[in-house]
Amino acid sequence: MRNPLIYIVGTHSTETKGGISTVLKAFEEAFLKLGQPFERINTHNDSKGTILYFVNAWFKLIFSSLKNIKRRRIYWLHCGPWFSMTRKFIVALTVKALGGEVIIHFHSPTLYQYTNSKFGMWALKVFLLPANKVVVVTPWWKTLLEEKGLVKDTLVVANPLAYKLFEHAHEPTPQKQFDKNNVTLVSMARFIEGKGLDLVIKTLPDLPNVKLKVIGDGPLKNQLVSLSENLGVADRVEFLGWLADSNKTKALQSADIFCLPSIYDSFGVVFIEAMSLGLPIVAFNNGPVADIVKPHVGITIDTHNKEHLCSAIQTMTNNIEQFDSAGKKEVIENYDPTRLTKVIIDYILK
């Protein structure tokens, strides 16, 4: 039998915004660097019709599978929320019928909600039936799935940074004078429910020495702009949109603190991206986020409200020297794309 072929199946890695696409881009770069053959099947694209795009991908997958029917074929499925899981379940059933192996890689923060209902648990058990192996992104998720009896053996592999971003961790932090009377926060996310951007804006009336830069875009942009205007802080909030890598790096480096009190994250690639540039983090202690934002790289709040977030920002401002680019070392030690991808490949092929 010829060398095994790995199919990477998930959302488009360059034409779709968000954490999963960023992670897939990093994995693909590392596959190429390691010389590991793979075929990419894009099942979703933000700018294309969802159903037709998926059907086209499904036929492409079947055709490629039949063409390589004599090879060992491993389908690495990257799963978001329900619609994404539905697409991947169809793929899983199809490729199992064609003699393939299925690896389920969970990315969605809504997975926790599914485990808290009878229907959700039933659906997850059915969804996992075709799976040969399961991958999660932090120890918190492994504990959850095993405690719920959904899986017995799960691999934990952190999401890697793309090489360009990872290289920042090896660079010295640009020297700048920190002024606690003129502090710049930066947040980066899709503008959707649960990301906590509204909460950051709500702290600004109580923090007259703080400005905010927001990188990203999404359906809630008008609401966030209106909120900043209604609170009288619009002159201290700058909405930058999605930025190209070089401009994004400059925007992050110009800030003092990365702040994102998200309750909707399965991992939080934006946190390690900020850490690679030496920024201390303020976040919400939301399950898996605590696995990423450890005490030596940032502060996490246990109560998701304005008062606690405001206090955390003030504490960080008064003690920022304690963090002194600790995130860079954390990124180098734990988020190397080559090392993490090698762990995945070894697990997939064994």
PDB file of N, CA and C in Angstrom, residues 31-121:
ATOM      1  N   PHE A  31       2.742  21.313   7.787  1.00  0.00           N
ATOM      2  CA  PHE A  31       2.720  20.093   6.969  1.00  0.00           C
ATOM      3  C   PHE A  31       3.704  20.241   5.807  1.00  0.00           C
ATOM      4  N   LEU A  32       3.673  21.382   5.153  1.00  0.00           N
ATOM      5  CA  LEU A  32       4.582  21.623   4.031  1.00  0.00           C
ATOM      6  C   LEU A  32       6.026  21.632   4.498  1.00  0.00           C
ATOM      7  N   LYS A  33       6.287  22.271   5.622  1.00  0.00           N
ATOM      8  CA  LYS A  33       7.650  22.352   6.154  1.00  0.00           C
ATOM      9  C   LYS A  33       8.192  20.968   6.510  1.00  0.00           C
ATOM     10  N   LEU A  34       7.303  20.114   7.013  1.00  0.00           N
ATOM     11  CA  LEU A  34       7.698  18.765   7.423  1.00  0.00           C
ATOM     12  C   LEU A  34       7.695  17.764   6.261  1.00  0.00           C
ATOM     13  N   GLY A  35       7.214  18.202   5.103  1.00  0.00           N
ATOM     14  CA  GLY A  35       7.180  17.326   3.940  1.00  0.00           C
ATOM     15  C   GLY A  35       6.134  16.234   4.025  1.00  0.00           C
ATOM     16  N   GLN A  36       5.062  16.486   4.788  1.00  0.00           N
ATOM     17  CA  GLN A  36       3.995  15.497   4.947  1.00  0.00           C
ATOM     18  C   GLN A  36       2.923  15.723   3.881  1.00  0.00           C
ATOM     19  N   PRO A  37       2.675  14.727   3.008  1.00  0.00           N
ATOM     20  CA  PRO A  37       1.638  14.895   1.978  1.00  0.00           C
ATOM     21  C   PRO A  37       0.257  15.075   2.602  1.00  0.00           C
ATOM     22  N   PHE A  38      -0.534  15.957   2.009  1.00  0.00           N
ATOM     23  CA  PHE A  38      -1.914  16.141   2.449  1.00  0.00           C
ATOM     24  C   PHE A  38      -2.729  16.703   1.298  1.00  0.00           C
ATOM     25  N   GLU A  39      -4.031  16.555   1.424  1.00  0.00           N
ATOM     26  CA  GLU A  39      -4.942  17.187   0.479  1.00  0.00           C
ATOM     27  C   GLU A  39      -5.934  18.017   1.274  1.00  0.00           C
ATOM     28  N   ARG A  40      -6.193  19.224   0.819  1.00  0.00           N
ATOM     29  CA  ARG A  40      -7.060  20.154   1.538  1.00  0.00           C
ATOM     30  C   ARG A  40      -8.458  20.117   0.936  1.00  0.00           C
ATOM     31  N   ILE A  41      -9.474  19.924   1.777  1.00  0.00           N
ATOM     32  CA  ILE A  41     -10.867  19.983   1.338  1.00  0.00           C
ATOM     33  C   ILE A  41     -11.560  21.074   2.140  1.00  0.00           C
ATOM     34  N   ASN A  42     -11.941  22.161   1.457  1.00  0.00           N
ATOM     35  CA  ASN A  42     -12.622  23.284   2.122  1.00  0.00           C
ATOM     36  C   ASN A  42     -14.126  23.044   2.109  1.00  0.00           C
ATOM     37  N   THR A  43     -14.719  22.909   3.281  1.00  0.00           N
ATOM     38  CA  THR A  43     -16.153  22.643   3.355  1.00  0.00           C
ATOM     39  C   THR A  43     -16.983  23.877   3.645  1.00  0.00           C
ATOM     40  N   HIS A  44     -16.308  25.005   3.926  1.00  0.00           N
ATOM     41  CA  HIS A  44     -17.041  26.238   4.233  1.00  0.00           C
ATOM     42  C   HIS A  44     -16.205  27.433   3.825  1.00  0.00           C
ATOM     43  N   ASN A  45     -16.899  28.480   3.371  1.00  0.00           N
ATOM     44  CA  ASN A  45     -16.251  29.729   2.992  1.00  0.00           C
ATOM     45  C   ASN A  45     -17.235  30.854   3.290  1.00  0.00           C
ATOM     46  N   ASP A  46     -16.807  31.834   4.085  1.00  0.00           N
ATOM     47  CA  ASP A  46     -17.718  32.909   4.505  1.00  0.00           C
ATOM     48  C   ASP A  46     -18.346  33.654   3.333  1.00  0.00           C
ATOM     49  N   SER A  47     -17.635  33.723   2.227  1.00  0.00           N
ATOM     50  CA  SER A  47     -18.109  34.535   1.103  1.00  0.00           C
ATOM     51  C   SER A  47     -18.861  33.736   0.051  1.00  0.00           C
ATOM     52  N   LYS A  48     -19.048  32.436   0.272  1.00  0.00           N
ATOM     53  CA  LYS A  48     -19.710  31.596  -0.723  1.00  0.00           C
ATOM     54  C   LYS A  48     -20.983  30.975  -0.150  1.00  0.00           C
ATOM     55  N   GLY A  49     -21.898  30.552  -1.024  1.00  0.00           N
ATOM     56  CA  GLY A  49     -23.132  29.909  -0.589  1.00  0.00           C
ATOM     57  C   GLY A  49     -22.837  28.642   0.199  1.00  0.00           C
ATOM     58  N   THR A  50     -23.389  28.536   1.388  1.00  0.00           N
ATOM     59  CA  THR A  50     -23.018  27.458   2.310  1.00  0.00           C
ATOM     60  C   THR A  50     -23.323  26.076   1.755  1.00  0.00           C
ATOM     61  N   ILE A  51     -24.564  25.836   1.331  1.00  0.00           N
ATOM     62  CA  ILE A  51     -24.965  24.492   0.917  1.00  0.00           C
ATOM     63  C   ILE A  51     -24.258  24.074  -0.375  1.00  0.00           C
ATOM     64  N   LEU A  52     -24.318  24.928  -1.390  1.00  0.00           N
ATOM     65  CA  LEU A  52     -23.703  24.595  -2.671  1.00  0.00           C
ATOM     66  C   LEU A  52     -22.198  24.397  -2.528  1.00  0.00           C
ATOM     67  N   TYR A  53     -21.571  25.225  -1.710  1.00  0.00           N
ATOM     68  CA  TYR A  53     -20.122  25.124  -1.499  1.00  0.00           C
ATOM     69  C   TYR A  53     -19.780  23.779  -0.871  1.00  0.00           C
ATOM     70  N   PHE A  54     -20.591  23.383   0.118  1.00  0.00           N
ATOM     71  CA  PHE A  54     -20.334  22.101   0.779  1.00  0.00           C
ATOM     72  C   PHE A  54     -20.567  20.927  -0.168  1.00  0.00           C
ATOM     73  N   VAL A  55     -21.654  20.962  -0.927  1.00  0.00           N
ATOM     74  CA  VAL A  55     -21.944  19.865  -1.858  1.00  0.00           C
ATOM     75  C   VAL A  55     -20.792  19.692  -2.846  1.00  0.00           C
ATOM     76  N   ASN A  56     -20.272  20.797  -3.340  1.00  0.00           N
ATOM     77  CA  ASN A  56     -19.147  20.742  -4.258  1.00  0.00           C
ATOM     78  C   ASN A  56     -17.925  20.107  -3.578  1.00  0.00           C
ATOM     79  N   ALA A  57     -17.687  20.493  -2.309  1.00  0.00           N
ATOM     80  CA  ALA A  57     -16.560  19.922  -1.563  1.00  0.00           C
ATOM     81  C   ALA A  57     -16.762  18.430  -1.332  1.00  0.00           C
ATOM     82  N   TRP A  58     -17.989  18.034  -1.065  1.00  0.00           N
ATOM     83  CA  TRP A  58     -18.315  16.634  -0.797  1.00  0.00           C
ATOM     84  C   TRP A  58     -18.023  15.767  -2.034  1.00  0.00           C
ATOM     85  N   PHE A  59     -18.459  16.237  -3.202  1.00  0.00           N
ATOM     86  CA  PHE A  59     -18.173  15.502  -4.433  1.00  0.00           C
ATOM     87  C   PHE A  59     -16.668  15.447  -4.710  1.00  0.00           C
ATOM     88  N   LYS A  60     -15.988  16.546  -4.436  1.00  0.00           N
ATOM     89  CA  LYS A  60     -14.538  16.578  -4.632  1.00  0.00           C
ATOM     90  C   LYS A  60     -13.862  15.548  -3.727  1.00  0.00           C
ATOM     91  N   LEU A  61     -14.361  15.445  -2.507  1.00  0.00           N
ATOM     92  CA  LEU A  61     -13.806  14.496  -1.551  1.00  0.00           C
ATOM     93  C   LEU A  61     -14.032  13.054  -2.008  1.00  0.00           C
ATOM     94  N   ILE A  62     -15.232  12.771  -2.483  1.00  0.00           N
ATOM     95  CA  ILE A  62     -15.540  11.420  -2.972  1.00  0.00           C
ATOM     96  C   ILE A  62     -14.648  11.059  -4.165  1.00  0.00           C
ATOM     97  N   PHE A  63     -14.527  11.977  -5.100  1.00  0.00           N
ATOM     98  CA  PHE A  63     -13.706  11.735  -6.295  1.00  0.00           C
ATOM     99  C   PHE A  63     -12.255  11.465  -5.917  1.00  0.00           C
ATOM    100  N   SER A  64     -11.706  12.290  -5.017  1.00  0.00           N
ATOM    101  CA  SER A  64     -10.315  12.112  -4.600  1.00  0.00           C
ATOM    102  C   SER A  64     -10.135  10.808  -3.837  1.00  0.00           C
ATOM    103  N   SER A  65     -11.123  10.464  -3.024  1.00  0.00           N
ATOM    104  CA  SER A  65     -11.038   9.216  -2.250  1.00  0.00           C
ATOM    105  C   SER A  65     -11.028   8.002  -3.161  1.00  0.00           C
ATOM    106  N   LEU A  66     -11.892   8.025  -4.174  1.00  0.00           N
ATOM    107  CA  LEU A  66     -11.933   6.902  -5.121  1.00  0.00           C
ATOM    108  C   LEU A  66     -10.637   6.810  -5.914  1.00  0.00           C
ATOM    109  N   LYS A  67     -10.070   7.954  -6.241  1.00  0.00           N
ATOM    110  CA  LYS A  67      -8.816   7.975  -6.983  1.00  0.00           C
ATOM    111  C   LYS A  67      -7.671   7.390  -6.157  1.00  0.00           C
ATOM    112  N   ASN A  68      -7.769   7.553  -4.833  1.00  0.00           N
ATOM    113  CA  ASN A  68      -6.721   7.068  -3.934  1.00  0.00           C
ATOM    114  C   ASN A  68      -7.191   5.885  -3.089  1.00  0.00           C
ATOM    115  N   ILE A  69      -8.120   5.126  -3.621  1.00  0.00           N
ATOM    116  CA  ILE A  69      -8.803   4.084  -2.850  1.00  0.00           C
ATOM    117  C   ILE A  69      -7.832   3.033  -2.308  1.00  0.00           C
ATOM    118  N   LYS A  70      -6.690   2.820  -2.969  1.00  0.00           N
ATOM    119  CA  LYS A  70      -5.749   1.796  -2.526  1.00  0.00           C
ATOM    120  C   LYS A  70      -4.773   2.305  -1.473  1.00  0.00           C
ATOM    121  N   ARG A  71      -4.838   3.588  -1.180  1.00  0.00           N
ATOM    122  CA  ARG A  71      -3.960   4.155  -0.164  1.00  0.00           C
ATOM    123  C   ARG A  71      -4.651   4.163   1.191  1.00  0.00           C
ATOM    124  N   ARG A  72      -3.875   4.168   2.248  1.00  0.00           N
ATOM    125  CA  ARG A  72      -4.433   4.443   3.571  1.00  0.00           C
ATOM    126  C   ARG A  72      -4.823   5.913   3.592  1.00  0.00           C
ATOM    127  N   ARG A  73      -6.082   6.179   3.873  1.00  0.00           N
ATOM    128  CA  ARG A  73      -6.593   7.550   3.837  1.00  0.00           C
ATOM    129  C   ARG A  73      -7.122   7.950   5.215  1.00  0.00           C
ATOM    130  N   ILE A  74      -6.629   9.090   5.694  1.00  0.00           N
ATOM    131  CA  ILE A  74      -6.988   9.578   7.027  1.00  0.00           C
ATOM    132  C   ILE A  74      -7.625  10.955   6.858  1.00  0.00           C
ATOM    133  N   TYR A  75      -8.828  11.100   7.378  1.00  0.00           N
ATOM    134  CA  TYR A  75      -9.596  12.336   7.202  1.00  0.00           C
ATOM    135  C   TYR A  75      -9.635  13.072   8.540  1.00  0.00           C
ATOM    136  N   TRP A  76      -8.941  14.199   8.570  1.00  0.00           N
ATOM    137  CA  TRP A  76      -8.784  14.996   9.790  1.00  0.00           C
ATOM    138  C   TRP A  76      -9.833  16.118   9.730  1.00  0.00           C
ATOM    139  N   LEU A  77     -10.932  15.941  10.469  1.00  0.00           N
ATOM    140  CA  LEU A  77     -12.081  16.827  10.366  1.00  0.00           C
ATOM    141  C   LEU A  77     -12.070  17.874  11.481  1.00  0.00           C
ATOM    142  N   HIS A  78     -12.056  19.143  11.088  1.00  0.00           N
ATOM    143  CA  HIS A  78     -12.021  20.253  12.044  1.00  0.00           C
ATOM    144  C   HIS A  78     -13.443  20.792  12.240  1.00  0.00           C
ATOM    145  N   CYS A  79     -13.937  20.653  13.460  1.00  0.00           N
ATOM    146  CA  CYS A  79     -15.365  20.852  13.719  1.00  0.00           C
ATOM    147  C   CYS A  79     -15.653  22.097  14.545  1.00  0.00           C
ATOM    148  N   GLY A  80     -16.533  22.938  14.012  1.00  0.00           N
ATOM    149  CA  GLY A  80     -17.057  24.077  14.745  1.00  0.00           C
ATOM    150  C   GLY A  80     -18.408  23.713  15.350  1.00  0.00           C
ATOM    151  N   PRO A  81     -19.355  24.680  15.420  1.00  0.00           N
ATOM    152  CA  PRO A  81     -20.686  24.426  15.995  1.00  0.00           C
ATOM    153  C   PRO A  81     -21.542  23.509  15.122  1.00  0.00           C
ATOM    154  N   TRP A  82     -22.866  23.477  15.436  1.00  0.00           N
ATOM    155  CA  TRP A  82     -23.772  22.477  14.858  1.00  0.00           C
ATOM    156  C   TRP A  82     -23.692  22.333  13.341  1.00  0.00           C
ATOM    157  N   PHE A  83     -23.779  23.443  12.601  1.00  0.00           N
ATOM    158  CA  PHE A  83     -23.777  23.314  11.144  1.00  0.00           C
ATOM    159  C   PHE A  83     -22.457  22.726  10.653  1.00  0.00           C
ATOM    160  N   SER A  84     -21.380  23.144  11.278  1.00  0.00           N
ATOM    161  CA  SER A  84     -20.076  22.589  10.926  1.00  0.00           C
ATOM    162  C   SER A  84     -20.030  21.103  11.259  1.00  0.00           C
ATOM    163  N   MET A  85     -20.552  20.722  12.420  1.00  0.00           N
ATOM    164  CA  MET A  85     -20.561  19.318  12.811  1.00  0.00           C
ATOM    165  C   MET A  85     -21.449  18.491  11.886  1.00  0.00           C
ATOM    166  N   THR A  86     -22.552  19.077  11.429  1.00  0.00           N
ATOM    167  CA  THR A  86     -23.429  18.365  10.487  1.00  0.00           C
ATOM    168  C   THR A  86     -22.686  18.064   9.193  1.00  0.00           C
ATOM    169  N   ARG A  87     -21.967  19.068   8.683  1.00  0.00           N
ATOM    170  CA  ARG A  87     -21.179  18.859   7.463  1.00  0.00           C
ATOM    171  C   ARG A  87     -20.133  17.764   7.684  1.00  0.00           C
ATOM    172  N   LYS A  88     -19.444  17.843   8.820  1.00  0.00           N
ATOM    173  CA  LYS A  88     -18.378  16.868   9.080  1.00  0.00           C
ATOM    174  C   LYS A  88     -18.953  15.467   9.314  1.00  0.00           C
ATOM    175  N   PHE A  89     -20.163  15.374   9.874  1.00  0.00           N
ATOM    176  CA  PHE A  89     -20.773  14.060  10.088  1.00  0.00           C
ATOM    177  C   PHE A  89     -21.087  13.394   8.747  1.00  0.00           C
ATOM    178  N   ILE A  90     -21.593  14.183   7.802  1.00  0.00           N
ATOM    179  CA  ILE A  90     -21.845  13.660   6.458  1.00  0.00           C
ATOM    180  C   ILE A  90     -20.539  13.177   5.826  1.00  0.00           C
ATOM    181  N   VAL A  91     -19.494  13.982   5.988  1.00  0.00           N
ATOM    182  CA  VAL A  91     -18.184  13.586   5.466  1.00  0.00           C
ATOM    183  C   VAL A  91     -17.698  12.313   6.138  1.00  0.00           C
ATOM    184  N   ALA A  92     -17.829  12.258   7.468  1.00  0.00           N
ATOM    185  CA  ALA A  92     -17.333  11.095   8.211  1.00  0.00           C
ATOM    186  C   ALA A  92     -18.014   9.806   7.759  1.00  0.00           C
ATOM    187  N   LEU A  93     -19.328   9.845   7.619  1.00  0.00           N
ATOM    188  CA  LEU A  93     -20.055   8.653   7.172  1.00  0.00           C
ATOM    189  C   LEU A  93     -19.628   8.245   5.763  1.00  0.00           C
ATOM    190  N   THR A  94     -19.441   9.246   4.900  1.00  0.00           N
ATOM    191  CA  THR A  94     -19.064   8.967   3.509  1.00  0.00           C
ATOM    192  C   THR A  94     -17.701   8.300   3.434  1.00  0.00           C
ATOM    193  N   VAL A  95     -16.717   8.885   4.133  1.00  0.00           N
ATOM    194  CA  VAL A  95     -15.350   8.373   3.999  1.00  0.00           C
ATOM    195  C   VAL A  95     -15.176   7.042   4.739  1.00  0.00           C
ATOM    196  N   LYS A  96     -15.954   6.833   5.799  1.00  0.00           N
ATOM    197  CA  LYS A  96     -15.892   5.523   6.458  1.00  0.00           C
ATOM    198  C   LYS A  96     -16.400   4.439   5.509  1.00  0.00           C
ATOM    199  N   ALA A  97     -17.450   4.767   4.749  1.00  0.00           N
ATOM    200  CA  ALA A  97     -17.987   3.809   3.778  1.00  0.00           C
ATOM    201  C   ALA A  97     -16.965   3.501   2.680  1.00  0.00           C
ATOM    202  N   LEU A  98     -16.046   4.460   2.469  1.00  0.00           N
ATOM    203  CA  LEU A  98     -15.009   4.275   1.450  1.00  0.00           C
ATOM    204  C   LEU A  98     -13.711   3.725   2.044  1.00  0.00           C
ATOM    205  N   GLY A  99     -13.791   3.284   3.302  1.00  0.00           N
ATOM    206  CA  GLY A  99     -12.627   2.649   3.914  1.00  0.00           C
ATOM    207  C   GLY A  99     -11.628   3.586   4.549  1.00  0.00           C
ATOM    208  N   GLY A 100     -12.021   4.828   4.811  1.00  0.00           N
ATOM    209  CA  GLY A 100     -11.116   5.791   5.409  1.00  0.00           C
ATOM    210  C   GLY A 100     -11.149   5.785   6.934  1.00  0.00           C
ATOM    211  N   GLU A 101     -10.178   6.461   7.534  1.00  0.00           N
ATOM    212  CA  GLU A 101     -10.114   6.646   8.982  1.00  0.00           C
ATOM    213  C   GLU A 101     -10.507   8.083   9.308  1.00  0.00           C
ATOM    214  N   VAL A 102     -11.196   8.282  10.435  1.00  0.00           N
ATOM    215  CA  VAL A 102     -11.736   9.595  10.775  1.00  0.00           C
ATOM    216  C   VAL A 102     -11.117  10.103  12.075  1.00  0.00           C
ATOM    217  N   ILE A 103     -10.561  11.308  12.004  1.00  0.00           N
ATOM    218  CA  ILE A 103     -10.055  12.003  13.185  1.00  0.00           C
ATOM    219  C   ILE A 103     -10.952  13.217  13.418  1.00  0.00           C
ATOM    220  N   ILE A 104     -11.594  13.285  14.575  1.00  0.00           N
ATOM    221  CA  ILE A 104     -12.430  14.440  14.931  1.00  0.00           C
ATOM    222  C   ILE A 104     -11.609  15.405  15.772  1.00  0.00           C
ATOM    223  N   HIS A 105     -11.492  16.640  15.302  1.00  0.00           N
ATOM    224  CA  HIS A 105     -10.752  17.680  16.020  1.00  0.00           C
ATOM    225  C   HIS A 105     -11.745  18.772  16.403  1.00  0.00           C
ATOM    226  N   PHE A 106     -12.041  18.878  17.697  1.00  0.00           N
ATOM    227  CA  PHE A 106     -13.041  19.833  18.172  1.00  0.00           C
ATOM    228  C   PHE A 106     -12.436  21.220  18.358  1.00  0.00           C
ATOM    229  N   HIS A 107     -13.157  22.246  17.863  1.00  0.00           N
ATOM    230  CA  HIS A 107     -12.744  23.639  18.033  1.00  0.00           C
ATOM    231  C   HIS A 107     -13.831  24.522  18.650  1.00  0.00           C
ATOM    232  N   SER A 108     -15.051  24.052  18.676  1.00  0.00           N
ATOM    233  CA  SER A 108     -16.164  24.953  19.006  1.00  0.00           C
ATOM    234  C   SER A 108     -16.368  25.141  20.510  1.00  0.00           C
ATOM    235  N   PRO A 109     -16.494  26.391  20.977  1.00  0.00           N
ATOM    236  CA  PRO A 109     -16.813  26.636  22.383  1.00  0.00           C
ATOM    237  C   PRO A 109     -18.218  26.170  22.758  1.00  0.00           C
ATOM    238  N   THR A 110     -19.106  26.014  21.762  1.00  0.00           N
ATOM    239  CA  THR A 110     -20.472  25.568  22.059  1.00  0.00           C
ATOM    240  C   THR A 110     -20.529  24.091  22.429  1.00  0.00           C
ATOM    241  N   LEU A 111     -19.415  23.382  22.256  1.00  0.00           N
ATOM    242  CA  LEU A 111     -19.376  21.973  22.647  1.00  0.00           C
ATOM    243  C   LEU A 111     -19.773  21.799  24.109  1.00  0.00           C
ATOM    244  N   TYR A 112     -19.352  22.737  24.958  1.00  0.00           N
ATOM    245  CA  TYR A 112     -19.692  22.660  26.385  1.00  0.00           C
ATOM    246  C   TYR A 112     -21.205  22.705  26.588  1.00  0.00           C
ATOM    247  N   GLN A 113     -21.879  23.562  25.834  1.00  0.00           N
ATOM    248  CA  GLN A 113     -23.343  23.659  25.953  1.00  0.00           C
ATOM    249  C   GLN A 113     -24.005  22.342  25.544  1.00  0.00           C
ATOM    250  N   TYR A 114     -23.481  21.702  24.512  1.00  0.00           N
ATOM    251  CA  TYR A 114     -24.074  20.457  24.046  1.00  0.00           C
ATOM    252  C   TYR A 114     -23.997  19.362  25.114  1.00  0.00           C
ATOM    253  N   THR A 115     -22.922  19.376  25.893  1.00  0.00           N
ATOM    254  CA  THR A 115     -22.766  18.336  26.912  1.00  0.00           C
ATOM    255  C   THR A 115     -23.697  18.542  28.104  1.00  0.00           C
ATOM    256  N   ASN A 116     -24.384  19.681  28.150  1.00  0.00           N
ATOM    257  CA  ASN A 116     -25.263  19.981  29.278  1.00  0.00           C
ATOM    258  C   ASN A 116     -26.735  19.735  28.990  1.00  0.00           C
ATOM    259  N   SER A 117     -27.034  19.065  27.877  1.00  0.00           N
ATOM    260  CA  SER A 117     -28.425  18.723  27.584  1.00  0.00           C
ATOM    261  C   SER A 117     -28.498  17.277  27.108  1.00  0.00           C
ATOM    262  N   LYS A 118     -29.639  16.638  27.331  1.00  0.00           N
ATOM    263  CA  LYS A 118     -29.801  15.242  26.922  1.00  0.00           C
ATOM    264  C   LYS A 118     -29.708  15.104  25.403  1.00  0.00           C
ATOM    265  N   PHE A 119     -30.366  16.043  24.693  1.00  0.00           N
ATOM    266  CA  PHE A 119     -30.308  15.975  23.234  1.00  0.00           C
ATOM    267  C   PHE A 119     -28.885  16.198  22.746  1.00  0.00           C
ATOM    268  N   GLY A 120     -28.188  17.192  23.350  1.00  0.00           N
ATOM    269  CA  GLY A 120     -26.823  17.471  22.942  1.00  0.00           C
ATOM    270  C   GLY A 120     -25.907  16.282  23.160  1.00  0.00           C
ATOM    271  N   MET A 121     -26.057  15.624  24.305  1.00  0.00           N
ATOM    272  CA  MET A 121     -25.237  14.447  24.589  1.00  0.00           C
ATOM    273  C   MET A 121     -25.534  13.316  23.601  1.00  0.00           C
TER     274      MET A 121
END
